[in-house]
């Protein structure tokens, strides 16, 4: 297994990102890690070295991302694997979340990764190799979580552009994988990480119950280990023909199967109605 690939990991100062960075360094990979605070990266993973490059980067700033990518190429000579991990959770129904709150979530979770892709793609095209991981969520495959509609929609967006990216970059031997993690024991649901609506509406009982369950019961009791998720990403990065879709966690797999069953039932129940829209040849004028 190659131990010299250069990884570029965003959102690397905590959670899955930090677990991945530490695992990569322990296994001999070279790593550029980004966060809004370079001090937190240095504290957690060490100073600049031949193997590690901590970078302060705001994913919502296209110029800032461009500079970070350029610094990584200057430092290591290439970028082989990208992990678009930076993002945050947002709780609130579609009615109660403000335009500003929604746009903030999309700016970080959707437009941030797109900024990264825009600036790493030329390097990967020219070297005719690479792998881009976009960290979505099982909520990016199944959106039936009341109060998480906007967050889920940002993760659905990641899945959509990842599928297109896989096709667009195929001719350059560059792979794209969208990752759907289930519940991992990180600080993702902790105060200071997840954001909630500034103007909640009491009428939305199911959303309030879902919010309470996630912030009070699920947080700290997640069933999946981020260390094992990091190992899984490394394993997939070394595969010759990696899958475009990667579900991480038994819970993610179960929810995916439930969604697939739901779609199959919906297709079957309205199949004749769906086909009824076809233009019949002898009815053409």
PDB file of C-alpha atoms in Angstrom:
ATOM      1  CA  UNK A   1       0.000   0.000   0.000  1.00  0.00           C
ATOM      2  CA  UNK A   2       1.328   3.411  -0.940  1.00  0.00           C
ATOM      3  CA  UNK A   3       2.140   5.576   2.073  1.00  0.00           C
ATOM      4  CA  UNK A   4       3.163   8.690   0.189  1.00  0.00           C
ATOM      5  CA  UNK A   5      -0.124  10.037  -1.148  1.00  0.00           C
ATOM      6  CA  UNK A   6      -0.925  13.642  -0.318  1.00  0.00           C
ATOM      7  CA  UNK A   7      -4.296  14.177   1.353  1.00  0.00           C
ATOM      8  CA  UNK A   8      -6.147  17.489   1.603  1.00  0.00           C
ATOM      9  CA  UNK A   9      -8.709  17.374   4.434  1.00  0.00           C
ATOM     10  CA  UNK A  10     -11.116  20.191   5.292  1.00  0.00           C
ATOM     11  CA  UNK A  11     -12.860  20.619   8.639  1.00  0.00           C
ATOM     12  CA  UNK A  12      -9.923  18.827  10.236  1.00  0.00           C
ATOM     13  CA  UNK A  13      -9.715  20.284  13.741  1.00  0.00           C
ATOM     14  CA  UNK A  14     -12.310  17.967  15.305  1.00  0.00           C
ATOM     15  CA  UNK A  15     -14.607  15.008  14.752  1.00  0.00           C
ATOM     16  CA  UNK A  16     -14.175  12.741  11.757  1.00  0.00           C
ATOM     17  CA  UNK A  17     -11.748  15.170  10.093  1.00  0.00           C
ATOM     18  CA  UNK A  18      -9.338  15.126  13.023  1.00  0.00           C
ATOM     19  CA  UNK A  19      -9.601  11.348  13.435  1.00  0.00           C
ATOM     20  CA  UNK A  20      -8.751  10.963   9.753  1.00  0.00           C
ATOM     21  CA  UNK A  21      -5.774  13.346   9.884  1.00  0.00           C
ATOM     22  CA  UNK A  22      -4.257  11.530  12.869  1.00  0.00           C
ATOM     23  CA  UNK A  23      -4.816   8.136  11.265  1.00  0.00           C
ATOM     24  CA  UNK A  24      -3.242   9.287   7.998  1.00  0.00           C
ATOM     25  CA  UNK A  25      -0.154  10.699   9.691  1.00  0.00           C
ATOM     26  CA  UNK A  26       0.245   7.541  11.765  1.00  0.00           C
ATOM     27  CA  UNK A  27       0.213   5.526   8.534  1.00  0.00           C
ATOM     28  CA  UNK A  28       2.851   7.580   6.744  1.00  0.00           C
ATOM     29  CA  UNK A  29       0.677   9.704   4.476  1.00  0.00           C
ATOM     30  CA  UNK A  30       1.368  13.373   3.866  1.00  0.00           C
ATOM     31  CA  UNK A  31      -1.484  15.606   4.945  1.00  0.00           C
ATOM     32  CA  UNK A  32      -2.662  19.167   4.429  1.00  0.00           C
ATOM     33  CA  UNK A  33      -5.376  19.870   6.987  1.00  0.00           C
ATOM     34  CA  UNK A  34      -7.590  22.929   7.023  1.00  0.00           C
ATOM     35  CA  UNK A  35      -9.707  24.651   9.638  1.00  0.00           C
ATOM     36  CA  UNK A  36     -10.780  28.181  10.389  1.00  0.00           C
ATOM     37  CA  UNK A  37      -8.195  28.154  13.191  1.00  0.00           C
ATOM     38  CA  UNK A  38      -4.687  26.958  12.364  1.00  0.00           C
ATOM     39  CA  UNK A  39      -3.822  27.033  16.089  1.00  0.00           C
ATOM     40  CA  UNK A  40      -6.345  24.268  16.804  1.00  0.00           C
ATOM     41  CA  UNK A  41      -4.790  22.104  14.094  1.00  0.00           C
ATOM     42  CA  UNK A  42      -1.280  22.609  15.441  1.00  0.00           C
ATOM     43  CA  UNK A  43      -2.483  21.839  18.966  1.00  0.00           C
ATOM     44  CA  UNK A  44      -4.204  18.628  17.877  1.00  0.00           C
ATOM     45  CA  UNK A  45      -1.899  17.291  15.154  1.00  0.00           C
ATOM     46  CA  UNK A  46       1.432  19.145  15.337  1.00  0.00           C
ATOM     47  CA  UNK A  47       3.368  21.934  13.580  1.00  0.00           C
ATOM     48  CA  UNK A  48       4.354  22.243   9.932  1.00  0.00           C
ATOM     49  CA  UNK A  49       6.655  19.441   8.805  1.00  0.00           C
ATOM     50  CA  UNK A  50       7.537  17.436   5.723  1.00  0.00           C
ATOM     51  CA  UNK A  51       4.485  15.262   6.408  1.00  0.00           C
ATOM     52  CA  UNK A  52       1.984  17.785   7.804  1.00  0.00           C
ATOM     53  CA  UNK A  53       0.736  21.187   6.651  1.00  0.00           C
ATOM     54  CA  UNK A  54      -1.861  22.872   8.895  1.00  0.00           C
ATOM     55  CA  UNK A  55      -3.715  25.661   7.104  1.00  0.00           C
ATOM     56  CA  UNK A  56      -6.219  28.301   8.186  1.00  0.00           C
ATOM     57  CA  UNK A  57      -8.939  28.267   5.533  1.00  0.00           C
ATOM     58  CA  UNK A  58     -12.488  29.521   5.195  1.00  0.00           C
ATOM     59  CA  UNK A  59     -14.242  27.167   2.772  1.00  0.00           C
ATOM     60  CA  UNK A  60     -16.773  29.876   1.884  1.00  0.00           C
ATOM     61  CA  UNK A  61     -14.017  32.100   0.462  1.00  0.00           C
ATOM     62  CA  UNK A  62     -13.088  31.050  -3.060  1.00  0.00           C
ATOM     63  CA  UNK A  63      -9.828  33.030  -2.957  1.00  0.00           C
ATOM     64  CA  UNK A  64      -8.952  31.606   0.454  1.00  0.00           C
ATOM     65  CA  UNK A  65      -9.475  28.062  -0.842  1.00  0.00           C
ATOM     66  CA  UNK A  66      -7.439  28.787  -3.956  1.00  0.00           C
ATOM     67  CA  UNK A  67      -4.533  29.992  -1.787  1.00  0.00           C
ATOM     68  CA  UNK A  68      -4.709  26.928   0.494  1.00  0.00           C
ATOM     69  CA  UNK A  69      -4.644  24.545  -2.471  1.00  0.00           C
ATOM     70  CA  UNK A  70      -1.680  26.412  -3.985  1.00  0.00           C
ATOM     71  CA  UNK A  71       0.211  26.259  -0.665  1.00  0.00           C
ATOM     72  CA  UNK A  72      -0.416  22.518  -0.477  1.00  0.00           C
ATOM     73  CA  UNK A  73       0.914  21.911  -3.985  1.00  0.00           C
ATOM     74  CA  UNK A  74       3.934  24.106  -3.265  1.00  0.00           C
ATOM     75  CA  UNK A  75       4.636  22.207  -0.031  1.00  0.00           C
ATOM     76  CA  UNK A  76       4.081  18.628  -1.192  1.00  0.00           C
ATOM     77  CA  UNK A  77       4.210  18.841  -4.992  1.00  0.00           C
ATOM     78  CA  UNK A  78       0.759  17.363  -5.569  1.00  0.00           C
ATOM     79  CA  UNK A  79      -2.663  16.574  -4.137  1.00  0.00           C
ATOM     80  CA  UNK A  80      -3.827  12.985  -4.484  1.00  0.00           C
ATOM     81  CA  UNK A  81      -6.858  12.655  -2.215  1.00  0.00           C
ATOM     82  CA  UNK A  82      -9.330  15.344  -1.155  1.00  0.00           C
ATOM     83  CA  UNK A  83     -11.816  14.995   1.697  1.00  0.00           C
ATOM     84  CA  UNK A  84     -14.520  17.641   1.726  1.00  0.00           C
ATOM     85  CA  UNK A  85     -15.459  17.232   5.363  1.00  0.00           C
ATOM     86  CA  UNK A  86     -16.109  20.813   6.527  1.00  0.00           C
ATOM     87  CA  UNK A  87     -19.753  21.444   7.347  1.00  0.00           C
ATOM     88  CA  UNK A  88     -22.239  21.900  10.166  1.00  0.00           C
ATOM     89  CA  UNK A  89     -25.692  20.738  11.174  1.00  0.00           C
ATOM     90  CA  UNK A  90     -28.693  23.038  11.241  1.00  0.00           C
ATOM     91  CA  UNK A  91     -31.943  22.283  13.072  1.00  0.00           C
ATOM     92  CA  UNK A  92     -35.198  24.017  12.185  1.00  0.00           C
ATOM     93  CA  UNK A  93     -38.270  23.546  10.032  1.00  0.00           C
ATOM     94  CA  UNK A  94     -38.477  25.123   6.590  1.00  0.00           C
ATOM     95  CA  UNK A  95     -40.919  27.724   7.881  1.00  0.00           C
ATOM     96  CA  UNK A  96     -38.988  28.859  10.917  1.00  0.00           C
ATOM     97  CA  UNK A  97     -35.469  29.091   9.499  1.00  0.00           C
ATOM     98  CA  UNK A  98     -34.581  32.516   8.115  1.00  0.00           C
ATOM     99  CA  UNK A  99     -33.132  33.164   4.687  1.00  0.00           C
ATOM    100  CA  UNK A 100     -29.832  34.068   6.345  1.00  0.00           C
ATOM    101  CA  UNK A 101     -29.701  30.820   8.337  1.00  0.00           C
ATOM    102  CA  UNK A 102     -30.454  28.728   5.260  1.00  0.00           C
ATOM    103  CA  UNK A 103     -27.914  30.494   3.067  1.00  0.00           C
ATOM    104  CA  UNK A 104     -25.251  30.139   5.760  1.00  0.00           C
ATOM    105  CA  UNK A 105     -25.759  26.366   5.823  1.00  0.00           C
ATOM    106  CA  UNK A 106     -25.597  26.127   2.022  1.00  0.00           C
ATOM    107  CA  UNK A 107     -22.535  28.391   1.858  1.00  0.00           C
ATOM    108  CA  UNK A 108     -20.540  26.068   4.113  1.00  0.00           C
ATOM    109  CA  UNK A 109     -21.980  22.650   3.238  1.00  0.00           C
ATOM    110  CA  UNK A 110     -22.451  23.077  -0.533  1.00  0.00           C
ATOM    111  CA  UNK A 111     -20.581  26.045  -1.944  1.00  0.00           C
ATOM    112  CA  UNK A 112     -17.566  25.373   0.292  1.00  0.00           C
ATOM    113  CA  UNK A 113     -16.886  21.898  -1.171  1.00  0.00           C
ATOM    114  CA  UNK A 114     -17.512  23.269  -4.655  1.00  0.00           C
ATOM    115  CA  UNK A 115     -14.806  25.885  -4.051  1.00  0.00           C
ATOM    116  CA  UNK A 116     -12.396  23.101  -3.108  1.00  0.00           C
ATOM    117  CA  UNK A 117     -13.309  20.964  -6.116  1.00  0.00           C
ATOM    118  CA  UNK A 118     -12.918  23.914  -8.465  1.00  0.00           C
ATOM    119  CA  UNK A 119      -9.317  24.476  -7.384  1.00  0.00           C
ATOM    120  CA  UNK A 120      -8.084  20.881  -6.932  1.00  0.00           C
ATOM    121  CA  UNK A 121      -9.591  19.605 -10.195  1.00  0.00           C
ATOM    122  CA  UNK A 122      -6.957  21.239 -12.471  1.00  0.00           C
ATOM    123  CA  UNK A 123      -4.123  19.556 -10.550  1.00  0.00           C
ATOM    124  CA  UNK A 124      -5.796  16.155 -10.674  1.00  0.00           C
ATOM    125  CA  UNK A 125      -6.635  16.521 -14.365  1.00  0.00           C
ATOM    126  CA  UNK A 126      -3.033  17.309 -15.204  1.00  0.00           C
ATOM    127  CA  UNK A 127      -1.560  14.473 -13.130  1.00  0.00           C
ATOM    128  CA  UNK A 128      -4.230  12.073 -14.469  1.00  0.00           C
ATOM    129  CA  UNK A 129      -5.046  10.685 -11.036  1.00  0.00           C
ATOM    130  CA  UNK A 130      -6.839  11.519  -7.826  1.00  0.00           C
ATOM    131  CA  UNK A 131      -9.773  10.822  -5.566  1.00  0.00           C
ATOM    132  CA  UNK A 132     -12.306  13.263  -4.138  1.00  0.00           C
ATOM    133  CA  UNK A 133     -14.387  12.241  -1.116  1.00  0.00           C
ATOM    134  CA  UNK A 134     -17.433  14.391  -0.395  1.00  0.00           C
ATOM    135  CA  UNK A 135     -18.709  13.768   3.127  1.00  0.00           C
ATOM    136  CA  UNK A 136     -22.484  13.903   2.962  1.00  0.00           C
ATOM    137  CA  UNK A 137     -24.712  12.221   5.577  1.00  0.00           C
ATOM    138  CA  UNK A 138     -27.291   9.478   5.636  1.00  0.00           C
ATOM    139  CA  UNK A 139     -29.543  12.553   5.761  1.00  0.00           C
ATOM    140  CA  UNK A 140     -28.272  13.222   2.238  1.00  0.00           C
ATOM    141  CA  UNK A 141     -29.910  10.023   1.052  1.00  0.00           C
ATOM    142  CA  UNK A 142     -33.022   9.892   3.227  1.00  0.00           C
ATOM    143  CA  UNK A 143     -34.504  13.214   4.277  1.00  0.00           C
ATOM    144  CA  UNK A 144     -37.314  12.048   6.555  1.00  0.00           C
ATOM    145  CA  UNK A 145     -36.019  13.801   9.661  1.00  0.00           C
ATOM    146  CA  UNK A 146     -38.370  16.585  10.848  1.00  0.00           C
ATOM    147  CA  UNK A 147     -36.453  19.750  11.608  1.00  0.00           C
ATOM    148  CA  UNK A 148     -33.467  18.729   9.503  1.00  0.00           C
ATOM    149  CA  UNK A 149     -34.837  19.542   6.046  1.00  0.00           C
ATOM    150  CA  UNK A 150     -32.362  22.279   5.168  1.00  0.00           C
ATOM    151  CA  UNK A 151     -29.373  20.354   6.459  1.00  0.00           C
ATOM    152  CA  UNK A 152     -30.524  17.258   4.563  1.00  0.00           C
ATOM    153  CA  UNK A 153     -30.984  19.306   1.400  1.00  0.00           C
ATOM    154  CA  UNK A 154     -27.367  20.504   1.578  1.00  0.00           C
ATOM    155  CA  UNK A 155     -26.241  16.884   1.838  1.00  0.00           C
ATOM    156  CA  UNK A 156     -28.548  15.783  -1.003  1.00  0.00           C
ATOM    157  CA  UNK A 157     -26.857  18.506  -3.078  1.00  0.00           C
ATOM    158  CA  UNK A 158     -23.454  17.002  -2.314  1.00  0.00           C
ATOM    159  CA  UNK A 159     -24.680  13.612  -3.510  1.00  0.00           C
ATOM    160  CA  UNK A 160     -25.954  15.126  -6.744  1.00  0.00           C
ATOM    161  CA  UNK A 161     -22.786  16.950  -7.708  1.00  0.00           C
ATOM    162  CA  UNK A 162     -20.663  13.974  -6.607  1.00  0.00           C
ATOM    163  CA  UNK A 163     -22.430  11.714  -9.097  1.00  0.00           C
ATOM    164  CA  UNK A 164     -21.847  14.251 -11.864  1.00  0.00           C
ATOM    165  CA  UNK A 165     -18.239  14.793 -10.776  1.00  0.00           C
ATOM    166  CA  UNK A 166     -17.549  11.052 -10.993  1.00  0.00           C
ATOM    167  CA  UNK A 167     -18.627  11.072 -14.631  1.00  0.00           C
ATOM    168  CA  UNK A 168     -16.893  14.337 -15.506  1.00  0.00           C
ATOM    169  CA  UNK A 169     -13.523  13.250 -14.081  1.00  0.00           C
ATOM    170  CA  UNK A 170     -13.628   9.620 -15.192  1.00  0.00           C
ATOM    171  CA  UNK A 171     -11.597  10.307 -18.326  1.00  0.00           C
ATOM    172  CA  UNK A 172      -8.779  11.733 -16.209  1.00  0.00           C
ATOM    173  CA  UNK A 173      -8.563   8.700 -13.890  1.00  0.00           C
ATOM    174  CA  UNK A 174      -9.956  10.806 -11.034  1.00  0.00           C
ATOM    175  CA  UNK A 175     -12.510   9.152  -8.766  1.00  0.00           C
ATOM    176  CA  UNK A 176     -15.320  10.744  -6.760  1.00  0.00           C
ATOM    177  CA  UNK A 177     -17.067   9.154  -3.797  1.00  0.00           C
ATOM    178  CA  UNK A 178     -19.975  10.557  -1.823  1.00  0.00           C
ATOM    179  CA  UNK A 179     -19.919   9.288   1.758  1.00  0.00           C
ATOM    180  CA  UNK A 180     -23.108   8.857   3.792  1.00  0.00           C
ATOM    181  CA  UNK A 181     -22.133   8.474   7.473  1.00  0.00           C
ATOM    182  CA  UNK A 182     -24.677   7.396  10.040  1.00  0.00           C
ATOM    183  CA  UNK A 183     -24.380   8.516  13.651  1.00  0.00           C
ATOM    184  CA  UNK A 184     -20.718   8.733  14.692  1.00  0.00           C
ATOM    185  CA  UNK A 185     -19.533   9.554  18.190  1.00  0.00           C
ATOM    186  CA  UNK A 186     -18.142  13.015  17.501  1.00  0.00           C
ATOM    187  CA  UNK A 187     -19.094  16.501  18.686  1.00  0.00           C
ATOM    188  CA  UNK A 188     -21.264  17.084  15.584  1.00  0.00           C
ATOM    189  CA  UNK A 189     -24.443  17.288  17.701  1.00  0.00           C
ATOM    190  CA  UNK A 190     -22.799  19.148  20.580  1.00  0.00           C
ATOM    191  CA  UNK A 191     -23.468  22.729  21.597  1.00  0.00           C
ATOM    192  CA  UNK A 192     -21.164  25.021  19.652  1.00  0.00           C
ATOM    193  CA  UNK A 193     -21.134  22.719  16.625  1.00  0.00           C
ATOM    194  CA  UNK A 194     -24.746  22.289  15.561  1.00  0.00           C
ATOM    195  CA  UNK A 195     -26.942  25.353  15.061  1.00  0.00           C
ATOM    196  CA  UNK A 196     -30.637  25.702  15.859  1.00  0.00           C
ATOM    197  CA  UNK A 197     -33.297  28.091  14.608  1.00  0.00           C
ATOM    198  CA  UNK A 198     -33.277  31.540  16.172  1.00  0.00           C
ATOM    199  CA  UNK A 199     -37.097  31.615  15.933  1.00  0.00           C
ATOM    200  CA  UNK A 200     -38.541  28.156  16.722  1.00  0.00           C
ATOM    201  CA  UNK A 201     -42.288  27.628  16.350  1.00  0.00           C
ATOM    202  CA  UNK A 202     -43.892  25.550  19.109  1.00  0.00           C
ATOM    203  CA  UNK A 203     -46.578  24.159  16.782  1.00  0.00           C
ATOM    204  CA  UNK A 204     -43.998  21.906  15.143  1.00  0.00           C
ATOM    205  CA  UNK A 205     -44.165  19.175  17.777  1.00  0.00           C
ATOM    206  CA  UNK A 206     -42.395  16.480  15.702  1.00  0.00           C
ATOM    207  CA  UNK A 207     -39.509  18.834  14.899  1.00  0.00           C
ATOM    208  CA  UNK A 208     -39.093  19.786  18.558  1.00  0.00           C
ATOM    209  CA  UNK A 209     -39.132  16.127  19.595  1.00  0.00           C
ATOM    210  CA  UNK A 210     -36.572  15.269  16.915  1.00  0.00           C
ATOM    211  CA  UNK A 211     -34.385  18.183  17.981  1.00  0.00           C
ATOM    212  CA  UNK A 212     -34.578  17.150  21.638  1.00  0.00           C
ATOM    213  CA  UNK A 213     -33.744  13.527  20.810  1.00  0.00           C
ATOM    214  CA  UNK A 214     -30.693  14.461  18.732  1.00  0.00           C
ATOM    215  CA  UNK A 215     -29.280  17.032  21.134  1.00  0.00           C
ATOM    216  CA  UNK A 216     -30.085  15.297  24.412  1.00  0.00           C
ATOM    217  CA  UNK A 217     -30.282  11.545  23.807  1.00  0.00           C
ATOM    218  CA  UNK A 218     -28.305  10.744  20.660  1.00  0.00           C
ATOM    219  CA  UNK A 219     -25.403  13.137  21.305  1.00  0.00           C
ATOM    220  CA  UNK A 220     -22.679  11.215  23.107  1.00  0.00           C
ATOM    221  CA  UNK A 221     -24.382   7.874  22.487  1.00  0.00           C
ATOM    222  CA  UNK A 222     -23.767   7.458  18.760  1.00  0.00           C
ATOM    223  CA  UNK A 223     -23.054   3.864  17.785  1.00  0.00           C
ATOM    224  CA  UNK A 224     -20.215   4.404  15.291  1.00  0.00           C
ATOM    225  CA  UNK A 225     -16.495   4.997  15.858  1.00  0.00           C
ATOM    226  CA  UNK A 226     -14.854   7.847  13.868  1.00  0.00           C
ATOM    227  CA  UNK A 227     -11.512   6.010  14.034  1.00  0.00           C
ATOM    228  CA  UNK A 228     -13.046   3.130  12.087  1.00  0.00           C
ATOM    229  CA  UNK A 229     -14.594   5.571   9.619  1.00  0.00           C
ATOM    230  CA  UNK A 230     -11.118   6.997   8.984  1.00  0.00           C
ATOM    231  CA  UNK A 231      -9.800   3.483   8.351  1.00  0.00           C
ATOM    232  CA  UNK A 232     -12.650   2.855   5.900  1.00  0.00           C
ATOM    233  CA  UNK A 233     -11.856   6.008   3.920  1.00  0.00           C
ATOM    234  CA  UNK A 234      -8.190   5.036   3.681  1.00  0.00           C
ATOM    235  CA  UNK A 235      -9.166   1.556   2.483  1.00  0.00           C
ATOM    236  CA  UNK A 236     -11.458   2.960  -0.229  1.00  0.00           C
ATOM    237  CA  UNK A 237      -8.773   5.442  -1.326  1.00  0.00           C
ATOM    238  CA  UNK A 238      -6.492   2.511  -2.161  1.00  0.00           C
ATOM    239  CA  UNK A 239      -9.075   0.623  -4.231  1.00  0.00           C
ATOM    240  CA  UNK A 240      -8.496   0.483  -7.975  1.00  0.00           C
ATOM    241  CA  UNK A 241     -12.154   1.092  -8.807  1.00  0.00           C
ATOM    242  CA  UNK A 242     -13.842   2.724  -5.794  1.00  0.00           C
ATOM    243  CA  UNK A 243     -17.627   3.021  -5.590  1.00  0.00           C
ATOM    244  CA  UNK A 244     -19.295   6.384  -6.107  1.00  0.00           C
ATOM    245  CA  UNK A 245     -21.552   5.777  -3.085  1.00  0.00           C
ATOM    246  CA  UNK A 246     -20.229   4.749   0.339  1.00  0.00           C
ATOM    247  CA  UNK A 247     -22.556   4.187   3.305  1.00  0.00           C
ATOM    248  CA  UNK A 248     -20.740   4.186   6.653  1.00  0.00           C
ATOM    249  CA  UNK A 249     -22.343   2.571   9.686  1.00  0.00           C
ATOM    250  CA  UNK A 250     -24.889  -0.181  10.210  1.00  0.00           C
ATOM    251  CA  UNK A 251     -27.498   2.507  10.911  1.00  0.00           C
ATOM    252  CA  UNK A 252     -26.726   4.245   7.595  1.00  0.00           C
ATOM    253  CA  UNK A 253     -27.052   0.944   5.752  1.00  0.00           C
ATOM    254  CA  UNK A 254     -30.397   0.191   7.398  1.00  0.00           C
ATOM    255  CA  UNK A 255     -31.819   3.635   6.607  1.00  0.00           C
ATOM    256  CA  UNK A 256     -30.603   3.314   3.006  1.00  0.00           C
ATOM    257  CA  UNK A 257     -32.377  -0.027   2.604  1.00  0.00           C
ATOM    258  CA  UNK A 258     -35.564   1.513   4.025  1.00  0.00           C
ATOM    259  CA  UNK A 259     -35.347   4.367   1.500  1.00  0.00           C
ATOM    260  CA  UNK A 260     -34.706   1.978  -1.392  1.00  0.00           C
ATOM    261  CA  UNK A 261     -37.760  -0.075  -0.366  1.00  0.00           C
ATOM    262  CA  UNK A 262     -39.860   3.094  -0.180  1.00  0.00           C
ATOM    263  CA  UNK A 263     -38.790   4.163  -3.673  1.00  0.00           C
ATOM    264  CA  UNK A 264     -39.432   0.705  -5.113  1.00  0.00           C
ATOM    265  CA  UNK A 265     -42.935   0.719  -3.605  1.00  0.00           C
ATOM    266  CA  UNK A 266     -43.612   4.208  -4.961  1.00  0.00           C
ATOM    267  CA  UNK A 267     -42.452   3.172  -8.431  1.00  0.00           C
ATOM    268  CA  UNK A 268     -44.581   0.055  -8.393  1.00  0.00           C
ATOM    269  CA  UNK A 269     -47.763   1.709  -7.092  1.00  0.00           C
ATOM    270  CA  UNK A 270     -47.771   4.360  -9.833  1.00  0.00           C
ATOM    271  CA  UNK A 271     -45.957   2.563 -12.640  1.00  0.00           C
ATOM    272  CA  UNK A 272     -48.895   2.586 -15.040  1.00  0.00           C
ATOM    273  CA  UNK A 273     -49.620   6.241 -14.278  1.00  0.00           C
ATOM    274  CA  UNK A 274     -45.971   7.076 -14.878  1.00  0.00           C
ATOM    275  CA  UNK A 275     -45.948   5.362 -18.262  1.00  0.00           C
ATOM    276  CA  UNK A 276     -49.250   6.957 -19.269  1.00  0.00           C
ATOM    277  CA  UNK A 277     -47.473  10.188 -20.237  1.00  0.00           C
ATOM    278  CA  UNK A 278     -45.721   8.565 -23.223  1.00  0.00           C
ATOM    279  CA  UNK A 279     -46.549  10.028 -26.619  1.00  0.00           C
ATOM    280  CA  UNK A 280     -48.152   7.333 -28.772  1.00  0.00           C
ATOM    281  CA  UNK A 281     -46.842   7.373 -32.358  1.00  0.00           C
ATOM    282  CA  UNK A 282     -50.236   7.390 -34.113  1.00  0.00           C
ATOM    283  CA  UNK A 283     -51.424  10.328 -31.970  1.00  0.00           C
ATOM    284  CA  UNK A 284     -48.681  12.615 -33.264  1.00  0.00           C
ATOM    285  CA  UNK A 285     -49.824  15.438 -35.491  1.00  0.00           C
TER     286      UNK A 285
END
